[in-house]
Amino acid sequence: MRYASAPVSTHRLQLEPDFTLDDALAQVKHLAALGITHLYLSPILQATVGSKHGYDVTDHTSVAAGLGGDAGFARLVEAAHEAGLGVVVDVVPNHMTTPTPLSLNRPLWSVLREGRQSAYATWFDVDWDAQDGHLLMPVLGAPLDEVLAAGDISVGEHEGEAVVQYYDHVFPLAPGTDPRLPIGELLDAQHYRLASWTVGDSELNYRRFFDVTSLIAVRVEEPEVFDATHALLVDGIRSGAIDGLRIDHPDGLADPEGYLERLAEATGGAWVVVEKILEGEEQLPHSWRTAGTTGYDALLRIGGLFVDPAGAEPLDDLSTELLGERQDLGDIVTESKRWVVQVMLATEVSRLMRLVARARPDLEEVAAREVLEAMLVGMDRYRVYIRPGHPREGLSAEPLELAVVEGAGSRYDSLDRACVEGLVDLALGEGDSQDEPARDEFVVRFQQTCGPAMAKAIEDTAYYRYVRLVGLNEVGGDPTRVGLPTSAFHWFAENLLGEWPQSMTTLSTHDTKRSEDVRARLFVLAERPEAWATWVRAARELATPVRAQELDTLTEYFLWQTLVGAWPISEERLQAYALKAIRESKLFTRWTEPNEAYESAVERFVSGVVTTPEIVAHVEDWVDSTGRETRANVLGQKLVQLTMPGVPDVYQGTDLVDLSLVDPDNRRLVDYDDRRDRLARLVGGGAPADLDDEKLLVTTAALRTRREWPECFTGEDATYVPVATGSEHAVAFGRGTGDDVEVVTVVTRLAGRLADAGGFGDATLDLPEGRWSDVVSARTFDGGRTRLADLVGDDGLPVALLVRVRDES
């Protein structure tokens, strides 16, 4: 299905108190000049005061006051429309936050005051029976009895009503309770139970976003909840203020397909893309009413074009030499998932087990839990798609049975066979059940738990432990796949055009572990593995004085790769990243159990490597000596993304070389004044002065070409034509309509090995007949057989974007 409101291209803007809607308005003319067709905004609804990202929504009825409110959004829309731009907005349907004070979330405040009798009781995903009719609030710094003994909880007044106070936290009193009661008795009379923050992973009785206890799940599967939480955005679509929506974390919803159906009906079929991570060759369900994903599937394939598969074995050898053992990503993932399922998600597993007990009381509890944990550990994707009450299509018992096998490993033969068969049946919504509602609920909650198990174990644990080539450790990535053949990329692009022609494509997002240009630099390691090994050995020798005994080699090697990928980087930025990385890896320290001695050793190492002149010089030598390969990767993957099938997003700041790391580093403010000046100079005919200029030139040339020839990229008859290049070091494809190719993309890949071979030599590609203009270099070419060296050789840029010269007559 094609969407009339689909963008031709987007530019993502991260709104926050230091970059408001009016700040975005100030960039509208510049972004229009860059060539985009739509602004793509991070969440705009009222979130926690001061929120730097907007995913912690507190109120769905208004645009965030700190961003400029409803009036600020109206001003931005008006300016965008005047400049010929549309607006796309990020939507957070899965959760709200538990703010401080809680009264900022009025629906949750009502539930805390009135419990199950609240008019908002259906809003939140709460298992009331698990806490005897109470909502657990794990906010205390110690167990409740210790906090009471210390006198840290009292009765006070907030917004004209009596409340329970604990430092900055306030909680309402149930109607009819006497605030003069002893505090212990008063708490016993409430619809909530205060507890230590440490019991969140084991006793929490509301569904949360992953392991973030401060984000409480919202039940948008209830029509009245959907209507209330989406009214402002739906009205924006209907009024023409909003053209499209990006849906955050649809895998967390009880019924993603039903949600998208309701959204399509409410909006009249607006362009919608979903933040969906597809594993391997997994396909987005065609029954979903969406234009496609937010582009991690494209990111994986684009990056793969610029990674040399020949580097896999020597890089494996190097990490083995350094670590003293050969890493196996599958084993690391399994170990990480087992910990996440058994510890971090213990409360979610317990909730599933309560449903098992209701639906299949014949299954022994301990044995069933072991099988359930094994199934979650062994699942190879973020979700399966079964809707209770709807026909099941395309999913047999086999993948779920295999998940149990993979998750249990050597313990599989000892598992209770009845529990294996019973749990697989339950997950499929089949088999005998003593309680059909419990069985249906298990189907949904099992799917909702698969995503957090995958994300927290793989993206947020295993990818901080596996160090062969950390540039491949990306959201939606596959670090076992080193490089992608050109033929495989063409197949993916053709399939994308045929199946999801208006899906988003991306190279960087607010969630990527590294920016596109950090990854582009790191891909060079696969082209120069021997030189890299020599460099690392020398770097480790230079760092001897700053290496404390507590520092492990895995973390050190992880940080060396980070350093060359993000250089130049301040000590402050690298320290913040290193701390996040080691706590995410959970090998020696964790967010909930910091190891101060270990963290101090890492801090000392980071400080030393960025301030020791010999080490700084060594890092800069590597960056300088690999400039050719980096340049080809930076420009090549950008041009491929901007001209392949799909709707490309340019994440804020990435029109220049951006060397950001994981959030919050990648959400820093962008210097738009510099970009505006550079763009004006380049458009005015100025020559590129550096790689920043070259990337900006490629970006604006591609975006303007898309805007001028939309029918070739997102039109009903748009085509994608692979073009043979005669060299493994170049990728080319044509875009057009019907049988006519109007635009040809040519990029260089594996530039290091290309240089070793002496260049393209006599390799050629065949341009369609006619006259062609390279809109990046302003050169022209005649159609027919054309030497690659003339198009993308050493004398010019390593990329070309050829547009057919129109016959003005």
mmCIF file of N, CA and C in Angstrom, residues 322 467 470 522 525 532 535-544 546-547 551-567 574 577 605-606 608-610 612 614-616 618-619 622-623:
data_model
loop_
_atom_site.group_PDB
_atom_site.id
_atom_site.type_symbol
_atom_site.label_atom_id
_atom_site.label_comp_id
_atom_site.label_asym_id
_atom_site.label_seq_id
_atom_site.Cartn_x
_atom_site.Cartn_y
_atom_site.Cartn_z
ATOM 1 N N LEU A 322 44.231 -11.040 22.393
ATOM 2 C CA LEU A 322 44.142 -10.087 23.484
ATOM 3 C C LEU A 322 43.403 -10.671 24.693
ATOM 4 N N VAL A 467 33.719 -8.052 21.166
ATOM 5 C CA VAL A 467 34.626 -6.976 20.752
ATOM 6 C C VAL A 467 35.365 -7.234 19.446
ATOM 7 N N VAL A 470 33.432 -3.700 17.014
ATOM 8 C CA VAL A 470 32.296 -3.138 17.739
ATOM 9 C C VAL A 470 31.415 -2.265 16.855
ATOM 10 N N LEU A 522 35.058 2.649 11.939
ATOM 11 C CA LEU A 522 35.371 1.339 12.497
ATOM 12 C C LEU A 522 35.335 0.239 11.438
ATOM 13 N N LEU A 525 38.638 -1.113 10.064
ATOM 14 C CA LEU A 525 39.426 -2.137 10.751
ATOM 15 C C LEU A 525 39.379 -3.461 10.005
ATOM 16 N N TRP A 532 45.860 -2.731 11.944
ATOM 17 C CA TRP A 532 45.143 -2.461 13.189
ATOM 18 C C TRP A 532 45.741 -3.255 14.345
ATOM 19 N N TRP A 535 48.835 -1.606 15.430
ATOM 20 C CA TRP A 535 48.512 -0.352 16.125
ATOM 21 C C TRP A 535 48.055 -0.634 17.555
ATOM 22 N N VAL A 536 47.191 -1.628 17.732
ATOM 23 C CA VAL A 536 46.653 -1.927 19.063
ATOM 24 C C VAL A 536 47.765 -2.382 20.004
ATOM 25 N N ARG A 537 48.638 -3.232 19.511
ATOM 26 C CA ARG A 537 49.727 -3.693 20.375
ATOM 27 C C ARG A 537 50.579 -2.518 20.842
ATOM 28 N N ALA A 538 50.866 -1.592 19.920
ATOM 29 C CA ALA A 538 51.651 -0.417 20.290
ATOM 30 C C ALA A 538 50.884 0.474 21.254
ATOM 31 N N ALA A 539 49.574 0.625 21.027
ATOM 32 C CA ALA A 539 48.745 1.457 21.902
ATOM 33 C C ALA A 539 48.730 0.894 23.321
ATOM 34 N N ARG A 540 48.635 -0.407 23.450
ATOM 35 C CA ARG A 540 48.616 -1.022 24.775
ATOM 36 C C ARG A 540 49.940 -0.811 25.500
ATOM 37 N N GLU A 541 51.022 -0.845 24.746
ATOM 38 C CA GLU A 541 52.327 -0.607 25.354
ATOM 39 C C GLU A 541 52.429 0.830 25.845
ATOM 40 N N LEU A 542 51.960 1.773 25.024
ATOM 41 C CA LEU A 542 51.996 3.181 25.416
ATOM 42 C C LEU A 542 51.131 3.440 26.653
ATOM 43 N N ALA A 543 50.081 2.652 26.818
ATOM 44 C CA ALA A 543 49.127 2.896 27.908
ATOM 45 C C ALA A 543 49.509 2.204 29.204
ATOM 46 N N THR A 544 50.631 1.523 29.234
ATOM 47 C CA THR A 544 51.031 0.803 30.446
ATOM 48 C C THR A 544 50.992 1.681 31.695
ATOM 49 N N VAL A 546 49.059 4.052 32.528
ATOM 50 C CA VAL A 546 47.717 4.479 32.952
ATOM 51 C C VAL A 546 46.777 3.301 33.147
ATOM 52 N N ARG A 547 47.313 2.089 33.057
ATOM 53 C CA ARG A 547 46.479 0.897 33.175
ATOM 54 C C ARG A 547 46.562 0.343 34.585
ATOM 55 N N LEU A 551 41.765 -3.139 35.609
ATOM 56 C CA LEU A 551 41.204 -2.973 34.261
ATOM 57 C C LEU A 551 41.327 -4.274 33.472
ATOM 58 N N ASP A 552 40.231 -4.752 32.926
ATOM 59 C CA ASP A 552 40.238 -5.976 32.119
ATOM 60 C C ASP A 552 40.543 -5.658 30.664
ATOM 61 N N THR A 553 41.095 -6.624 29.964
ATOM 62 C CA THR A 553 41.515 -6.424 28.576
ATOM 63 C C THR A 553 40.322 -6.219 27.654
ATOM 64 N N LEU A 554 39.204 -6.887 27.916
ATOM 65 C CA LEU A 554 38.028 -6.731 27.051
ATOM 66 C C LEU A 554 37.578 -5.276 27.024
ATOM 67 N N THR A 555 37.435 -4.684 28.198
ATOM 68 C CA THR A 555 37.010 -3.287 28.253
ATOM 69 C C THR A 555 38.045 -2.379 27.611
ATOM 70 N N GLU A 556 39.317 -2.664 27.839
ATOM 71 C CA GLU A 556 40.353 -1.831 27.231
ATOM 72 C C GLU A 556 40.260 -1.878 25.705
ATOM 73 N N TYR A 557 40.109 -3.073 25.141
ATOM 74 C CA TYR A 557 40.037 -3.185 23.685
ATOM 75 C C TYR A 557 38.769 -2.522 23.149
ATOM 76 N N PHE A 558 37.674 -2.666 23.867
ATOM 77 C CA PHE A 558 36.427 -1.992 23.506
ATOM 78 C C PHE A 558 36.653 -0.475 23.433
ATOM 79 N N LEU A 559 37.385 0.055 24.398
ATOM 80 C CA LEU A 559 37.611 1.500 24.446
ATOM 81 C C LEU A 559 38.611 1.956 23.385
ATOM 82 N N TRP A 560 39.602 1.132 23.031
ATOM 83 C CA TRP A 560 40.501 1.532 21.940
ATOM 84 C C TRP A 560 39.723 1.699 20.638
ATOM 85 N N GLN A 561 38.811 0.781 20.369
ATOM 86 C CA GLN A 561 38.000 0.913 19.157
ATOM 87 C C GLN A 561 37.126 2.164 19.227
ATOM 88 N N THR A 562 36.551 2.397 20.384
ATOM 89 C CA THR A 562 35.727 3.592 20.561
ATOM 90 C C THR A 562 36.549 4.851 20.324
ATOM 91 N N LEU A 563 37.765 4.852 20.804
ATOM 92 C CA LEU A 563 38.610 6.035 20.713
ATOM 93 C C LEU A 563 38.908 6.392 19.260
ATOM 94 N N VAL A 564 39.319 5.405 18.448
ATOM 95 C CA VAL A 564 39.636 5.722 17.055
ATOM 96 C C VAL A 564 38.376 6.011 16.254
ATOM 97 N N GLY A 565 37.236 5.466 16.691
ATOM 98 C CA GLY A 565 35.998 5.737 15.980
ATOM 99 C C GLY A 565 35.460 7.128 16.223
ATOM 100 N N ALA A 566 35.643 7.645 17.431
ATOM 101 C CA ALA A 566 35.027 8.924 17.814
ATOM 102 C C ALA A 566 36.026 10.073 17.935
ATOM 103 N N TRP A 567 37.289 9.828 17.625
ATOM 104 C CA TRP A 567 38.297 10.874 17.806
ATOM 105 C C TRP A 567 38.103 12.032 16.822
ATOM 106 N N LEU A 574 34.018 10.926 26.758
ATOM 107 C CA LEU A 574 34.481 9.552 26.773
ATOM 108 C C LEU A 574 34.299 8.919 28.153
ATOM 109 N N TYR A 577 30.678 7.927 28.410
ATOM 110 C CA TYR A 577 30.399 6.753 27.586
ATOM 111 C C TYR A 577 30.988 5.491 28.211
ATOM 112 N N PHE A 605 42.114 5.057 33.254
ATOM 113 C CA PHE A 605 42.578 4.693 31.908
ATOM 114 C C PHE A 605 42.082 5.701 30.880
ATOM 115 N N VAL A 606 40.792 6.039 30.933
ATOM 116 C CA VAL A 606 40.225 6.988 29.971
ATOM 117 C C VAL A 606 40.936 8.333 30.074
ATOM 118 N N GLY A 608 43.897 8.895 31.091
ATOM 119 C CA GLY A 608 45.265 8.777 30.597
ATOM 120 C C GLY A 608 45.368 8.761 29.090
ATOM 121 N N VAL A 609 44.471 8.032 28.427
ATOM 122 C CA VAL A 609 44.619 7.895 26.976
ATOM 123 C C VAL A 609 44.268 9.178 26.227
ATOM 124 N N VAL A 610 43.423 10.016 26.809
ATOM 125 C CA VAL A 610 43.063 11.241 26.092
ATOM 126 C C VAL A 610 43.955 12.421 26.465
ATOM 127 N N THR A 612 47.548 11.820 27.460
ATOM 128 C CA THR A 612 48.957 11.484 27.263
ATOM 129 C C THR A 612 49.359 11.813 25.833
ATOM 130 N N GLU A 614 51.770 11.070 23.789
ATOM 131 C CA GLU A 614 52.194 9.974 22.909
ATOM 132 C C GLU A 614 50.994 9.133 22.456
ATOM 133 N N ILE A 615 50.063 8.940 23.349
ATOM 134 C CA ILE A 615 48.878 8.160 22.973
ATOM 135 C C ILE A 615 47.998 8.960 22.020
ATOM 136 N N VAL A 616 47.822 10.243 22.307
ATOM 137 C CA VAL A 616 47.028 11.103 21.415
ATOM 138 C C VAL A 616 47.629 11.098 20.012
ATOM 139 N N HIS A 618 49.424 8.775 18.684
ATOM 140 C CA HIS A 618 49.227 7.440 18.121
ATOM 141 C C HIS A 618 47.803 7.304 17.560
ATOM 142 N N VAL A 619 46.832 7.809 18.291
ATOM 143 C CA VAL A 619 45.456 7.772 17.810
ATOM 144 C C VAL A 619 45.313 8.597 16.539
ATOM 145 N N TRP A 622 46.563 6.888 13.425
ATOM 146 C CA TRP A 622 45.643 5.920 12.841
ATOM 147 C C TRP A 622 44.527 6.617 12.062
ATOM 148 N N VAL A 623 43.937 7.624 12.662
ATOM 149 C CA VAL A 623 42.844 8.338 11.996
ATOM 150 C C VAL A 623 43.327 8.938 10.676
#
